[in-house]
């Protein structure tokens, strides 16, 4: 999926993709906070940037991830919008709204934990909330 420079970034920041998640997708070290990395990961699901999603898992948990599973989940859903509910230095609670394969509206509600390692933010893990 390509996006015009004027199109709002899927992460919900109200900036254009070029001004927002594009620079983080080009280099994850450009994420200045856990929330910026989380928003860019959501955007990567929308754009099917599977390598970025995989590469931004923390090195301690990355080996437990499957690129194929990530790709399947990203492709089988239509990502509608992201809602950031709460953000701290290392956690982000969010709701990702999407349509599943049956076109049913779903919400992925998660509290994610992030860790900064070697001047780069990584997704460590997440806890699904109701």
PDB file of C-alpha atoms in Angstrom, residues 21-125:
ATOM      1  CA  UNK A  21       5.960   6.975  10.867  1.00  0.00           C
ATOM      2  CA  UNK A  22       7.909   6.967   7.597  1.00  0.00           C
ATOM      3  CA  UNK A  23      11.136   8.069   9.314  1.00  0.00           C
ATOM      4  CA  UNK A  24      10.697   5.434  12.033  1.00  0.00           C
ATOM      5  CA  UNK A  25      10.016   2.753   9.417  1.00  0.00           C
ATOM      6  CA  UNK A  26      13.247   3.804   7.707  1.00  0.00           C
ATOM      7  CA  UNK A  27      15.181   3.641  10.987  1.00  0.00           C
ATOM      8  CA  UNK A  28      13.582   2.427  14.258  1.00  0.00           C
ATOM      9  CA  UNK A  29      16.100   4.511  16.232  1.00  0.00           C
ATOM     10  CA  UNK A  30      14.062   7.547  15.133  1.00  0.00           C
ATOM     11  CA  UNK A  31      11.321   6.566  17.612  1.00  0.00           C
ATOM     12  CA  UNK A  32      11.749   8.914  20.572  1.00  0.00           C
ATOM     13  CA  UNK A  33       9.357   7.083  22.889  1.00  0.00           C
ATOM     14  CA  UNK A  34       7.553   3.829  23.480  1.00  0.00           C
ATOM     15  CA  UNK A  35       4.364   5.437  22.151  1.00  0.00           C
ATOM     16  CA  UNK A  36       6.038   6.512  18.911  1.00  0.00           C
ATOM     17  CA  UNK A  37       7.292   2.970  18.354  1.00  0.00           C
ATOM     18  CA  UNK A  38       3.855   1.500  19.138  1.00  0.00           C
ATOM     19  CA  UNK A  39       2.174   3.908  16.693  1.00  0.00           C
ATOM     20  CA  UNK A  40       4.718   3.035  14.008  1.00  0.00           C
ATOM     21  CA  UNK A  41       4.143  -0.687  14.591  1.00  0.00           C
ATOM     22  CA  UNK A  42       0.387  -0.199  14.108  1.00  0.00           C
ATOM     23  CA  UNK A  43       1.119   1.754  10.932  1.00  0.00           C
ATOM     24  CA  UNK A  44       3.362  -1.105   9.797  1.00  0.00           C
ATOM     25  CA  UNK A  45       0.415  -3.503  10.168  1.00  0.00           C
ATOM     26  CA  UNK A  46      -1.653  -1.192   7.952  1.00  0.00           C
ATOM     27  CA  UNK A  47       1.151  -0.973   5.375  1.00  0.00           C
ATOM     28  CA  UNK A  48       2.061  -4.679   5.666  1.00  0.00           C
ATOM     29  CA  UNK A  49       5.620  -3.778   6.652  1.00  0.00           C
ATOM     30  CA  UNK A  50       6.254  -7.180   8.212  1.00  0.00           C
ATOM     31  CA  UNK A  51      10.035  -6.798   8.440  1.00  0.00           C
ATOM     32  CA  UNK A  52       9.641  -3.652  10.556  1.00  0.00           C
ATOM     33  CA  UNK A  53       7.187  -5.349  12.915  1.00  0.00           C
ATOM     34  CA  UNK A  54       9.472  -8.355  13.293  1.00  0.00           C
ATOM     35  CA  UNK A  55      12.644  -6.288  13.699  1.00  0.00           C
ATOM     36  CA  UNK A  56      11.107  -4.108  16.428  1.00  0.00           C
ATOM     37  CA  UNK A  57      10.376  -7.046  18.704  1.00  0.00           C
ATOM     38  CA  UNK A  58      12.902  -6.986  21.531  1.00  0.00           C
ATOM     39  CA  UNK A  59      15.855  -9.296  20.780  1.00  0.00           C
ATOM     40  CA  UNK A  60      14.940 -11.431  23.828  1.00  0.00           C
ATOM     41  CA  UNK A  61      11.452 -12.180  22.457  1.00  0.00           C
ATOM     42  CA  UNK A  62      11.964 -11.899  18.684  1.00  0.00           C
ATOM     43  CA  UNK A  63      12.972 -15.546  18.288  1.00  0.00           C
ATOM     44  CA  UNK A  64       9.511 -16.591  19.486  1.00  0.00           C
ATOM     45  CA  UNK A  65       7.832 -14.682  16.645  1.00  0.00           C
ATOM     46  CA  UNK A  66       6.882 -15.977  13.222  1.00  0.00           C
ATOM     47  CA  UNK A  67       7.073 -13.569  10.288  1.00  0.00           C
ATOM     48  CA  UNK A  68       4.489 -15.685   8.474  1.00  0.00           C
ATOM     49  CA  UNK A  69       2.028 -15.458  11.403  1.00  0.00           C
ATOM     50  CA  UNK A  70       2.581 -11.691  11.637  1.00  0.00           C
ATOM     51  CA  UNK A  71       2.018 -11.352   7.898  1.00  0.00           C
ATOM     52  CA  UNK A  72      -1.126 -13.500   7.945  1.00  0.00           C
ATOM     53  CA  UNK A  73      -2.681 -11.481  10.790  1.00  0.00           C
ATOM     54  CA  UNK A  74      -1.770  -8.187   9.133  1.00  0.00           C
ATOM     55  CA  UNK A  75      -3.206  -9.255   5.756  1.00  0.00           C
ATOM     56  CA  UNK A  76      -6.390 -10.959   6.922  1.00  0.00           C
ATOM     57  CA  UNK A  77      -7.649  -7.861   8.746  1.00  0.00           C
ATOM     58  CA  UNK A  78      -8.598  -4.396   7.529  1.00  0.00           C
ATOM     59  CA  UNK A  79      -7.096  -1.955   9.990  1.00  0.00           C
ATOM     60  CA  UNK A  80      -9.487   0.923  10.674  1.00  0.00           C
ATOM     61  CA  UNK A  81      -7.950   3.136  13.360  1.00  0.00           C
ATOM     62  CA  UNK A  82      -5.781   3.289  16.441  1.00  0.00           C
ATOM     63  CA  UNK A  83      -6.825   4.667  19.808  1.00  0.00           C
ATOM     64  CA  UNK A  84      -4.072   5.338  22.369  1.00  0.00           C
ATOM     65  CA  UNK A  85      -5.661   5.234  25.824  1.00  0.00           C
ATOM     66  CA  UNK A  86      -2.679   5.658  28.131  1.00  0.00           C
ATOM     67  CA  UNK A  87       1.046   5.993  27.693  1.00  0.00           C
ATOM     68  CA  UNK A  88       3.909   5.936  30.202  1.00  0.00           C
ATOM     69  CA  UNK A  89       7.678   5.829  29.686  1.00  0.00           C
ATOM     70  CA  UNK A  90       7.624   2.077  28.986  1.00  0.00           C
ATOM     71  CA  UNK A  91       3.972   1.064  28.463  1.00  0.00           C
ATOM     72  CA  UNK A  92       1.191   1.927  26.046  1.00  0.00           C
ATOM     73  CA  UNK A  93      -2.440   0.922  26.398  1.00  0.00           C
ATOM     74  CA  UNK A  94      -4.245   1.035  23.076  1.00  0.00           C
ATOM     75  CA  UNK A  95      -7.186  -0.198  21.062  1.00  0.00           C
ATOM     76  CA  UNK A  96      -6.636  -1.170  17.435  1.00  0.00           C
ATOM     77  CA  UNK A  97      -9.960  -1.264  15.584  1.00  0.00           C
ATOM     78  CA  UNK A  98     -10.232  -3.548  12.566  1.00  0.00           C
ATOM     79  CA  UNK A  99     -12.505  -5.648  10.383  1.00  0.00           C
ATOM     80  CA  UNK A 100     -11.785  -9.367  10.518  1.00  0.00           C
ATOM     81  CA  UNK A 101     -12.034 -11.809   7.598  1.00  0.00           C
ATOM     82  CA  UNK A 102     -15.832 -11.963   8.073  1.00  0.00           C
ATOM     83  CA  UNK A 103     -16.001  -8.136   8.027  1.00  0.00           C
ATOM     84  CA  UNK A 104     -16.988  -8.106  11.696  1.00  0.00           C
ATOM     85  CA  UNK A 105     -15.761  -5.086  13.658  1.00  0.00           C
ATOM     86  CA  UNK A 106     -13.160  -6.146  16.222  1.00  0.00           C
ATOM     87  CA  UNK A 107     -11.009  -4.346  18.755  1.00  0.00           C
ATOM     88  CA  UNK A 108      -7.565  -5.495  19.843  1.00  0.00           C
ATOM     89  CA  UNK A 109      -7.169  -3.943  23.330  1.00  0.00           C
ATOM     90  CA  UNK A 110      -3.663  -4.339  24.702  1.00  0.00           C
ATOM     91  CA  UNK A 111      -1.239  -2.949  27.236  1.00  0.00           C
ATOM     92  CA  UNK A 112       2.179  -3.200  25.630  1.00  0.00           C
ATOM     93  CA  UNK A 113       5.542  -3.028  27.343  1.00  0.00           C
ATOM     94  CA  UNK A 114       8.549  -1.544  25.594  1.00  0.00           C
ATOM     95  CA  UNK A 115      12.232  -1.454  26.425  1.00  0.00           C
ATOM     96  CA  UNK A 116      14.933   0.887  25.229  1.00  0.00           C
ATOM     97  CA  UNK A 117      18.128  -0.983  24.349  1.00  0.00           C
ATOM     98  CA  UNK A 118      21.200   0.506  22.677  1.00  0.00           C
ATOM     99  CA  UNK A 119      19.381   3.788  22.017  1.00  0.00           C
ATOM    100  CA  UNK A 120      16.452   2.021  20.299  1.00  0.00           C
ATOM    101  CA  UNK A 121      12.925   1.224  21.493  1.00  0.00           C
ATOM    102  CA  UNK A 122      11.656  -2.355  21.158  1.00  0.00           C
ATOM    103  CA  UNK A 123       8.320  -4.069  21.786  1.00  0.00           C
ATOM    104  CA  UNK A 124       8.889  -6.452  24.688  1.00  0.00           C
ATOM    105  CA  UNK A 125       5.457  -7.964  25.258  1.00  0.00           C
TER     106      UNK A 125
END
